[in-house]
mmCIF file of C-alpha atoms in Angstrom:
data_model
loop_
_atom_site.group_PDB
_atom_site.id
_atom_site.type_symbol
_atom_site.label_atom_id
_atom_site.label_comp_id
_atom_site.label_asym_id
_atom_site.label_seq_id
_atom_site.Cartn_x
_atom_site.Cartn_y
_atom_site.Cartn_z
ATOM 1 C CA MET A 1349 12.391 -4.463 18.641
ATOM 2 C CA LYS A 1350 11.191 -1.095 17.179
ATOM 3 C CA ARG A 1351 7.923 0.400 18.133
ATOM 4 C CA ILE A 1352 5.464 -0.095 15.231
ATOM 5 C CA GLY A 1353 2.184 1.240 16.610
ATOM 6 C CA LEU A 1354 -1.016 -0.787 15.914
ATOM 7 C CA LEU A 1355 -0.527 -4.168 14.222
ATOM 8 C CA THR A 1356 -3.662 -5.654 12.690
ATOM 9 C CA PHE A 1357 -3.968 -9.335 12.117
ATOM 10 C CA LEU A 1358 -6.481 -11.559 10.390
ATOM 11 C CA ILE A 1359 -7.430 -14.702 12.283
ATOM 12 C CA PHE A 1360 -8.849 -17.583 10.626
ATOM 13 C CA ASN A 1361 -9.601 -21.229 11.535
ATOM 14 C CA VAL A 1362 -6.565 -23.605 11.783
ATOM 15 C CA ASN A 1363 -6.675 -26.561 9.402
ATOM 16 C CA LEU A 1364 -4.870 -29.988 9.726
ATOM 17 C CA VAL A 1365 -1.969 -30.183 7.377
ATOM 18 C CA ILE A 1366 -1.184 -33.565 6.290
ATOM 19 C CA GLY A 1367 0.750 -33.210 2.862
ATOM 20 C CA GLN A 1368 2.648 -31.071 0.589
ATOM 21 C CA VAL A 1369 1.683 -30.409 -2.953
ATOM 22 C CA LYS A 1370 4.198 -29.298 -5.688
ATOM 23 C CA GLY A 1371 3.330 -28.118 -9.100
ATOM 24 C CA VAL A 1372 3.988 -25.695 -11.911
ATOM 25 C CA VAL A 1373 1.521 -23.038 -13.403
ATOM 26 C CA VAL A 1374 1.754 -22.376 -17.218
ATOM 27 C CA ASP A 1375 -0.167 -20.706 -19.938
ATOM 28 C CA GLU A 1376 -1.583 -22.439 -23.014
ATOM 29 C CA ASN A 1377 1.774 -22.155 -24.800
ATOM 30 C CA ASN A 1378 3.440 -23.924 -21.895
ATOM 31 C CA LYS A 1379 5.133 -20.777 -20.645
ATOM 32 C CA PRO A 1380 5.468 -20.507 -16.787
ATOM 33 C CA ILE A 1381 3.248 -17.925 -15.151
ATOM 34 C CA PRO A 1382 5.086 -16.219 -12.226
ATOM 35 C CA TYR A 1383 3.308 -14.538 -9.175
ATOM 36 C CA VAL A 1384 0.029 -16.454 -9.289
ATOM 37 C CA ASN A 1385 -2.054 -16.339 -6.149
ATOM 38 C CA ILE A 1386 -2.847 -19.791 -4.923
ATOM 39 C CA TRP A 1387 -5.179 -20.700 -2.159
ATOM 40 C CA VAL A 1388 -6.665 -23.892 -0.621
ATOM 41 C CA GLU A 1389 -10.407 -23.186 -1.236
ATOM 42 C CA ASN A 1390 -12.154 -21.937 1.925
ATOM 43 C CA GLU A 1391 -9.092 -22.386 4.055
ATOM 44 C CA ASN A 1392 -6.397 -20.083 5.581
ATOM 45 C CA ILE A 1393 -3.616 -21.739 3.444
ATOM 46 C CA GLY A 1394 -2.023 -19.923 0.417
ATOM 47 C CA THR A 1395 1.163 -19.196 -1.502
ATOM 48 C CA THR A 1396 2.564 -17.602 -4.643
ATOM 49 C CA SER A 1397 4.235 -19.156 -7.750
ATOM 50 C CA ASN A 1398 7.860 -18.141 -8.160
ATOM 51 C CA ASP A 1399 9.507 -16.630 -11.274
ATOM 52 C CA ASN A 1400 9.301 -20.031 -12.972
ATOM 53 C CA GLY A 1401 5.614 -20.751 -12.230
ATOM 54 C CA PHE A 1402 6.610 -23.211 -9.472
ATOM 55 C CA PHE A 1403 4.823 -23.512 -6.219
ATOM 56 C CA ILE A 1404 4.744 -25.564 -3.152
ATOM 57 C CA ILE A 1405 1.636 -25.565 -0.773
ATOM 58 C CA ASN A 1406 0.630 -27.513 2.367
ATOM 59 C CA ALA A 1407 -2.819 -28.981 1.928
ATOM 60 C CA SER A 1408 -5.193 -31.541 3.201
ATOM 61 C CA GLU A 1409 -6.064 -34.429 0.745
ATOM 62 C CA GLY A 1410 -9.411 -33.970 -1.026
ATOM 63 C CA LYS A 1411 -9.215 -30.279 -0.948
ATOM 64 C CA ARG A 1412 -9.239 -27.846 -4.066
ATOM 65 C CA LEU A 1413 -6.862 -25.029 -5.009
ATOM 66 C CA VAL A 1414 -7.966 -21.604 -6.376
ATOM 67 C CA PHE A 1415 -5.608 -20.081 -8.932
ATOM 68 C CA SER A 1416 -5.879 -16.364 -9.724
ATOM 69 C CA ALA A 1417 -3.547 -14.261 -11.733
ATOM 70 C CA VAL A 1418 -3.738 -10.992 -13.874
ATOM 71 C CA GLY A 1419 -4.587 -11.667 -17.500
ATOM 72 C CA PHE A 1420 -5.752 -15.173 -16.961
ATOM 73 C CA GLU A 1421 -9.156 -16.851 -16.065
ATOM 74 C CA SER A 1422 -9.303 -18.014 -12.418
ATOM 75 C CA LYS A 1423 -9.260 -21.756 -12.070
ATOM 76 C CA ILE A 1424 -10.127 -24.306 -9.202
ATOM 77 C CA ILE A 1425 -8.875 -27.832 -9.277
ATOM 78 C CA SER A 1426 -8.727 -30.883 -7.038
ATOM 79 C CA ILE A 1427 -5.317 -31.340 -5.425
ATOM 80 C CA LYS A 1428 -2.735 -33.520 -7.161
ATOM 81 C CA ASN A 1429 1.030 -33.698 -6.596
ATOM 82 C CA GLU A 1430 3.593 -32.771 -9.297
ATOM 83 C CA GLU A 1431 0.772 -31.382 -11.475
ATOM 84 C CA LYS A 1432 1.084 -28.823 -14.312
ATOM 85 C CA VAL A 1433 -1.748 -26.252 -14.036
ATOM 86 C CA VAL A 1434 -2.680 -24.601 -17.339
ATOM 87 C CA LEU A 1435 -4.477 -21.167 -17.082
ATOM 88 C CA LYS A 1436 -6.419 -19.828 -19.969
ATOM 89 C CA THR A 1437 -5.765 -16.152 -21.145
ATOM 90 C CA ALA A 1438 -8.651 -13.930 -20.098
ATOM 91 C CA VAL A 1439 -10.477 -12.228 -22.978
ATOM 92 C CA PHE A 1440 -10.649 -8.486 -22.501
ATOM 93 C CA LYS A 1441 -13.378 -6.485 -24.228
ATOM 94 C CA LEU A 1442 -11.000 -3.958 -26.026
ATOM 95 C CA ASP A 1443 -13.861 -2.738 -28.174
ATOM 96 C CA GLU A 1444 -15.402 -1.095 -24.888
ATOM 97 C CA ILE A 1445 -11.956 1.015 -24.517
ATOM 98 C CA LEU A 1446 -12.043 4.275 -26.406
ATOM 99 C CA ILE A 1447 -8.537 5.749 -26.441
ATOM 100 C CA ILE A 1448 -8.399 9.422 -27.271
ATOM 101 C CA LYS A 1449 -5.732 12.192 -27.113
ATOM 102 C CA ARG A 1450 -6.064 13.673 -23.653
ATOM 103 C CA LYS A 1451 -5.073 17.049 -22.347
ATOM 104 C CA GLN A 1452 -3.892 16.019 -18.853
ATOM 105 C CA ASP A 1453 -3.752 19.646 -17.729
ATOM 106 C CA LYS A 1454 -5.935 18.965 -14.708
ATOM 107 C CA GLU A 1455 -5.447 16.808 -11.690
ATOM 108 C CA LEU A 1456 -7.582 15.736 -8.805
ATOM 109 C CA GLU A 1457 -6.294 13.649 -5.818
ATOM 110 C CA ILE A 1458 -8.924 11.539 -4.072
ATOM 111 C CA GLY A 1459 -8.968 9.055 -1.261
ATOM 112 C CA ASN A 1460 -7.952 11.043 2.059
ATOM 113 C CA ALA A 1461 -5.202 8.519 2.813
ATOM 114 C CA GLU A 1462 -2.810 9.640 5.521
ATOM 115 C CA ARG A 1463 0.829 8.645 6.299
ATOM 116 C CA ILE A 1464 0.182 7.516 9.905
ATOM 117 C CA HIS A 1465 2.325 4.807 11.438
ATOM 118 C CA HIS A 1466 -0.229 1.918 11.966
ATOM 119 C CA ARG A 1467 0.372 -0.937 9.635
ATOM 120 C CA GLN A 1468 -0.857 -4.255 8.431
ATOM 121 C CA LEU A 1469 1.465 -7.247 8.294
ATOM 122 C CA SER A 1470 0.841 -9.904 5.497
ATOM 123 C CA GLY A 1471 1.765 -12.966 7.557
ATOM 124 C CA ASP A 1472 2.464 -15.876 5.310
ATOM 125 C CA LYS A 1473 -0.427 -15.545 2.944
ATOM 126 C CA PRO A 1474 -1.045 -13.792 -0.510
ATOM 127 C CA TRP A 1475 -3.813 -11.476 0.669
ATOM 128 C CA ILE A 1476 -5.105 -8.748 -1.554
ATOM 129 C CA TYR A 1477 -5.958 -5.694 0.348
ATOM 130 C CA GLY A 1478 -8.391 -3.455 -1.466
ATOM 131 C CA LYS A 1479 -9.926 -0.073 -1.089
ATOM 132 C CA LEU A 1480 -13.092 0.959 -2.835
ATOM 133 C CA PHE A 1481 -13.331 4.489 -4.563
ATOM 134 C CA PRO A 1482 -17.081 5.104 -5.215
ATOM 135 C CA TYR A 1483 -17.786 7.010 -8.297
ATOM 136 C CA ASP A 1484 -18.812 10.815 -7.860
ATOM 137 C CA SER A 1485 -20.065 13.289 -10.405
ATOM 138 C CA ALA A 1486 -17.197 15.668 -9.233
ATOM 139 C CA TYR A 1487 -14.746 13.459 -11.154
ATOM 140 C CA ASN A 1488 -16.336 14.231 -14.600
ATOM 141 C CA SER A 1489 -13.825 16.891 -15.545
ATOM 142 C CA THR A 1490 -11.018 14.529 -14.611
ATOM 143 C CA PRO A 1491 -12.216 11.028 -15.592
ATOM 144 C CA TYR A 1492 -9.128 9.083 -16.186
ATOM 145 C CA LEU A 1493 -6.717 7.324 -13.722
ATOM 146 C CA LYS A 1494 -3.273 8.880 -13.843
ATOM 147 C CA LYS A 1495 -1.434 7.617 -10.586
ATOM 148 C CA ILE A 1496 -1.871 5.278 -7.760
ATOM 149 C CA ILE A 1497 -0.355 6.387 -4.366
ATOM 150 C CA PHE A 1498 0.081 4.036 -1.457
ATOM 151 C CA TYR A 1499 1.837 4.250 1.806
ATOM 152 C CA SER A 1500 4.025 1.416 2.963
ATOM 153 C CA ASP A 1501 6.484 0.349 5.896
ATOM 154 C CA CYS A 1502 9.106 -1.976 4.761
ATOM 155 C CA ASP A 1503 11.615 -3.872 6.983
ATOM 156 C CA ILE A 1504 13.823 -5.031 4.176
ATOM 157 C CA LYS A 1505 15.868 -3.299 1.490
ATOM 158 C CA GLU A 1506 13.465 -3.925 -1.422
ATOM 159 C CA ALA A 1507 10.049 -5.926 -1.589
ATOM 160 C CA LYS A 1508 7.900 -6.674 -4.401
ATOM 161 C CA ILE A 1509 4.041 -6.104 -4.321
ATOM 162 C CA LYS A 1510 1.516 -6.427 -7.108
ATOM 163 C CA ILE A 1511 -1.108 -3.744 -7.794
ATOM 164 C CA ARG A 1512 -4.506 -4.824 -8.829
ATOM 165 C CA ILE A 1513 -7.286 -2.801 -10.337
ATOM 166 C CA PHE A 1514 -10.889 -4.227 -10.231
ATOM 167 C CA ASP A 1515 -14.314 -3.429 -11.453
ATOM 168 C CA PHE A 1516 -16.847 -3.301 -8.680
ATOM 169 C CA ASN A 1517 -20.367 -4.783 -8.939
ATOM 170 C CA ASN A 1518 -22.040 -2.939 -5.942
ATOM 171 C CA THR A 1519 -20.992 -5.785 -3.649
ATOM 172 C CA ILE A 1520 -17.454 -7.023 -4.265
ATOM 173 C CA PRO A 1521 -14.558 -6.434 -6.680
ATOM 174 C CA THR A 1522 -14.899 -8.428 -9.962
ATOM 175 C CA ASN A 1523 -12.875 -8.219 -13.214
ATOM 176 C CA ASP A 1524 -9.297 -7.020 -13.442
ATOM 177 C CA LEU A 1525 -8.952 -3.957 -15.476
ATOM 178 C CA LEU A 1526 -5.334 -4.459 -16.287
ATOM 179 C CA PRO A 1527 -4.298 -6.898 -19.001
ATOM 180 C CA GLU A 1528 -0.900 -7.481 -17.412
ATOM 181 C CA ASP A 1529 0.776 -7.863 -13.962
ATOM 182 C CA LEU A 1530 1.732 -4.450 -12.407
ATOM 183 C CA ILE A 1531 4.549 -5.172 -9.877
ATOM 184 C CA VAL A 1532 6.430 -2.381 -8.107
ATOM 185 C CA THR A 1533 9.336 -2.431 -5.828
ATOM 186 C CA VAL A 1534 8.966 -0.971 -2.367
ATOM 187 C CA LYS A 1535 12.035 0.340 -0.509
ATOM 188 C CA ARG A 1536 12.937 -0.023 3.244
ATOM 189 C CA GLY A 1537 11.225 2.318 5.763
ATOM 190 C CA LYS A 1538 8.033 4.496 5.522
ATOM 191 C CA ARG A 1539 7.369 5.393 1.998
ATOM 192 C CA LYS A 1540 5.048 7.297 -0.155
ATOM 193 C CA ASN A 1541 4.839 5.164 -3.426
ATOM 194 C CA THR A 1542 3.557 6.839 -6.444
ATOM 195 C CA ILE A 1543 2.875 4.672 -9.610
ATOM 196 C CA ASP A 1544 2.030 6.147 -12.986
ATOM 197 C CA ILE A 1545 -0.765 4.218 -14.821
ATOM 198 C CA ALA A 1546 -1.660 6.866 -17.299
ATOM 199 C CA LYS A 1547 -0.598 4.538 -20.265
ATOM 200 C CA TYR A 1548 -3.570 2.139 -19.430
ATOM 201 C CA HIS A 1549 -6.066 4.788 -20.446
ATOM 202 C CA LEU A 1550 -8.398 3.728 -17.585
ATOM 203 C CA ARG A 1551 -11.626 5.673 -17.172
ATOM 204 C CA PHE A 1552 -13.246 5.898 -13.739
ATOM 205 C CA PRO A 1553 -16.236 3.305 -13.706
ATOM 206 C CA GLU A 1554 -19.601 4.540 -12.864
ATOM 207 C CA LYS A 1555 -20.068 1.675 -10.406
ATOM 208 C CA GLY A 1556 -16.721 2.535 -8.585
ATOM 209 C CA ILE A 1557 -13.288 0.992 -8.678
ATOM 210 C CA VAL A 1558 -11.174 -0.984 -6.279
ATOM 211 C CA ILE A 1559 -7.439 -0.760 -5.953
ATOM 212 C CA GLY A 1560 -5.873 -3.828 -4.479
ATOM 213 C CA LEU A 1561 -2.361 -4.478 -3.112
ATOM 214 C CA GLU A 1562 -1.435 -8.145 -3.322
ATOM 215 C CA TRP A 1563 1.344 -9.681 -1.025
ATOM 216 C CA MET A 1564 3.623 -12.129 -2.821
ATOM 217 C CA ILE A 1565 4.797 -15.063 -0.864
ATOM 218 C CA ILE A 1566 8.122 -15.265 -2.506
ATOM 219 C CA GLU A 1567 11.601 -15.810 -0.753
ATOM 220 C CA GLU A 1568 12.946 -12.471 -1.614
ATOM 221 C CA ASN A 1569 10.001 -10.802 0.410
ATOM 222 C CA ARG A 1570 10.442 -13.004 3.528
ATOM 223 C CA HIS A 1571 11.214 -11.112 6.792
ATOM 224 C CA ASP A 1572 9.990 -12.711 10.010
ATOM 225 C CA PHE A 1573 8.342 -10.709 12.479
ATOM 226 C CA VAL A 1574 9.631 -10.999 16.024
ATOM 227 C CA TYR A 1575 7.537 -9.831 18.878
ATOM 228 C CA LYS A 1576 7.138 -10.462 22.714
ATOM 229 C CA ASP A 1577 3.977 -12.277 23.719
ATOM 230 C CA THR A 1578 2.233 -10.099 26.476
ATOM 231 C CA LYS A 1579 0.886 -13.104 28.311
ATOM 232 C CA SER A 1580 3.816 -15.733 28.296
ATOM 233 C CA LYS A 1581 6.482 -12.942 27.994
ATOM 234 C CA LYS A 1582 8.159 -15.167 25.623
ATOM 235 C CA THR A 1583 9.596 -14.046 22.260
ATOM 236 C CA VAL A 1584 7.731 -15.331 19.249
ATOM 237 C CA THR A 1585 8.856 -15.506 15.617
ATOM 238 C CA MET A 1586 5.949 -15.217 12.970
ATOM 239 C CA GLU A 1587 6.655 -15.938 9.183
ATOM 240 C CA ASN A 1588 5.998 -12.801 7.515
ATOM 241 C CA TYR A 1589 6.409 -11.385 3.960
ATOM 242 C CA GLN A 1590 7.077 -7.680 3.193
ATOM 243 C CA PRO A 1591 6.233 -4.872 2.614
ATOM 244 C CA SER A 1592 3.853 -3.870 5.564
ATOM 245 C CA LEU A 1593 1.198 -1.551 4.511
ATOM 246 C CA VAL A 1594 0.014 1.612 6.141
ATOM 247 C CA VAL A 1595 -3.678 1.577 7.314
ATOM 248 C CA ASN A 1596 -6.234 4.366 8.011
ATOM 249 C CA TYR A 1597 -9.590 4.397 9.749
ATOM 250 C CA SER A 1598 -12.925 5.123 8.236
ATOM 251 C CA GLN A 1599 -16.665 5.023 9.059
ATOM 252 C CA GLU A 1600 -17.319 3.748 5.550
ATOM 253 C CA ALA A 1601 -17.065 -0.004 4.674
ATOM 254 C CA HIS A 1602 -14.604 0.531 1.710
ATOM 255 C CA SER A 1603 -12.265 -2.100 2.553
ATOM 256 C CA PHE A 1604 -11.918 -5.644 1.078
ATOM 257 C CA ASN A 1605 -9.739 -8.696 1.520
ATOM 258 C CA TYR A 1606 -9.219 -11.502 -0.913
ATOM 259 C CA SER A 1607 -8.252 -14.693 0.937
ATOM 260 C CA GLN A 1608 -9.213 -18.409 0.836
ATOM 261 C CA GLY A 1609 -10.066 -17.938 -2.849
ATOM 262 C CA LYS A 1610 -12.766 -15.332 -2.164
ATOM 263 C CA TRP A 1611 -13.511 -11.623 -1.384
ATOM 264 C CA ILE A 1612 -14.600 -10.509 2.070
ATOM 265 C CA ARG A 1613 -15.832 -7.083 2.780
ATOM 266 C CA ASN A 1614 -14.235 -5.801 5.987
ATOM 267 C CA LYS A 1615 -16.398 -4.649 8.900
ATOM 268 C CA LYS A 1616 -15.981 -2.314 11.669
ATOM 269 C CA PHE A 1617 -13.435 -3.113 14.272
ATOM 270 C CA VAL A 1618 -15.292 -3.762 17.636
ATOM 271 C CA ILE A 1619 -13.447 -5.513 20.467
ATOM 272 C CA GLU A 1620 -14.417 -5.328 24.089
ATOM 273 C CA ASN A 1621 -12.223 -3.119 26.354
ATOM 274 C CA ASN A 1622 -10.978 -1.202 23.206
ATOM 275 C CA ASN A 1623 -13.611 1.531 22.886
ATOM 276 C CA ASP A 1624 -11.058 4.156 24.082
ATOM 277 C CA LYS A 1625 -8.817 3.500 21.005
ATOM 278 C CA PRO A 1626 -8.915 5.494 17.819
ATOM 279 C CA TRP A 1627 -9.616 2.501 15.700
ATOM 280 C CA PHE A 1628 -12.560 1.339 17.703
ATOM 281 C CA ASN A 1629 -15.807 1.128 15.690
ATOM 282 C CA THR A 1630 -14.061 1.986 12.405
ATOM 283 C CA VAL A 1631 -13.191 0.052 9.363
ATOM 284 C CA MET A 1632 -9.470 -0.333 8.536
ATOM 285 C CA LEU A 1633 -8.491 0.789 5.018
ATOM 286 C CA PRO A 1634 -5.126 0.400 3.151
ATOM 287 C CA ALA A 1635 -3.694 3.988 2.839
ATOM 288 C CA ILE A 1636 -4.333 4.474 -0.976
ATOM 289 C CA ASN A 1637 -5.075 7.670 -3.022
ATOM 290 C CA LEU A 1638 -5.798 8.138 -6.695
ATOM 291 C CA ILE A 1639 -4.785 10.992 -8.883
ATOM 292 C CA LEU A 1640 -7.350 11.648 -11.645
ATOM 293 C CA THR A 1641 -6.723 13.556 -14.787
ATOM 294 C CA ASN A 1642 -8.597 14.668 -18.009
#
């Protein structure tokens, strides 16, 4: 088993699973919606709809499912088997977007992300791992988003991940700023991924912006993680979905996770007997940079 440095895991309460729910997610025209983020509300159980909008999720009776997809309004429903879930198209305020002919003769890279070999596994849940970029007046001469850079460490030949871009309301990420899915393919190994988003004409919001990387729990991304338990000395296999993401450390609480149908702001990593480690008393951030232009 290869050495992978620090692995960070999110640990939540275990819930009793007593059934399996199947369904399909469609739009108002009965067209299947692929890659929908689906969670059992307030529980550590989640999945992703496939190319045909179909999903299967283990869930307790009486619980509710939370559906989230780019370009659609979020929806919460009570669990029913073999259900067709209809999502409404989100209304974007296009009158607030002013598209002008831009020079694009200046660039500014922000974020301070590094390609260090510490990574975050997804496990078997459709997390969104987000990084906040606060507004700075230094961006006035390059106010438009041109490219997103993120670092990954993938164990399979190709894996798909969804990029999300959110408004920020001083507390948590809010509205999607993209009207469509932005899904990219990540290749095997340690990679610097550069995604051009200039065509969306996104201006840097004054309240800041959150770039999110969303794991998709689809079969083509599956690659189980095998490790040796330090106490039992036994080999353990954990269901995992690629790609793994490189993480950096920061003193600023600019990191968020979307899980269990809600956003959580990450806190400093403090564990007894770990104060000699480089990640002690820091916040773990996904390694993401932005390139701005004029």
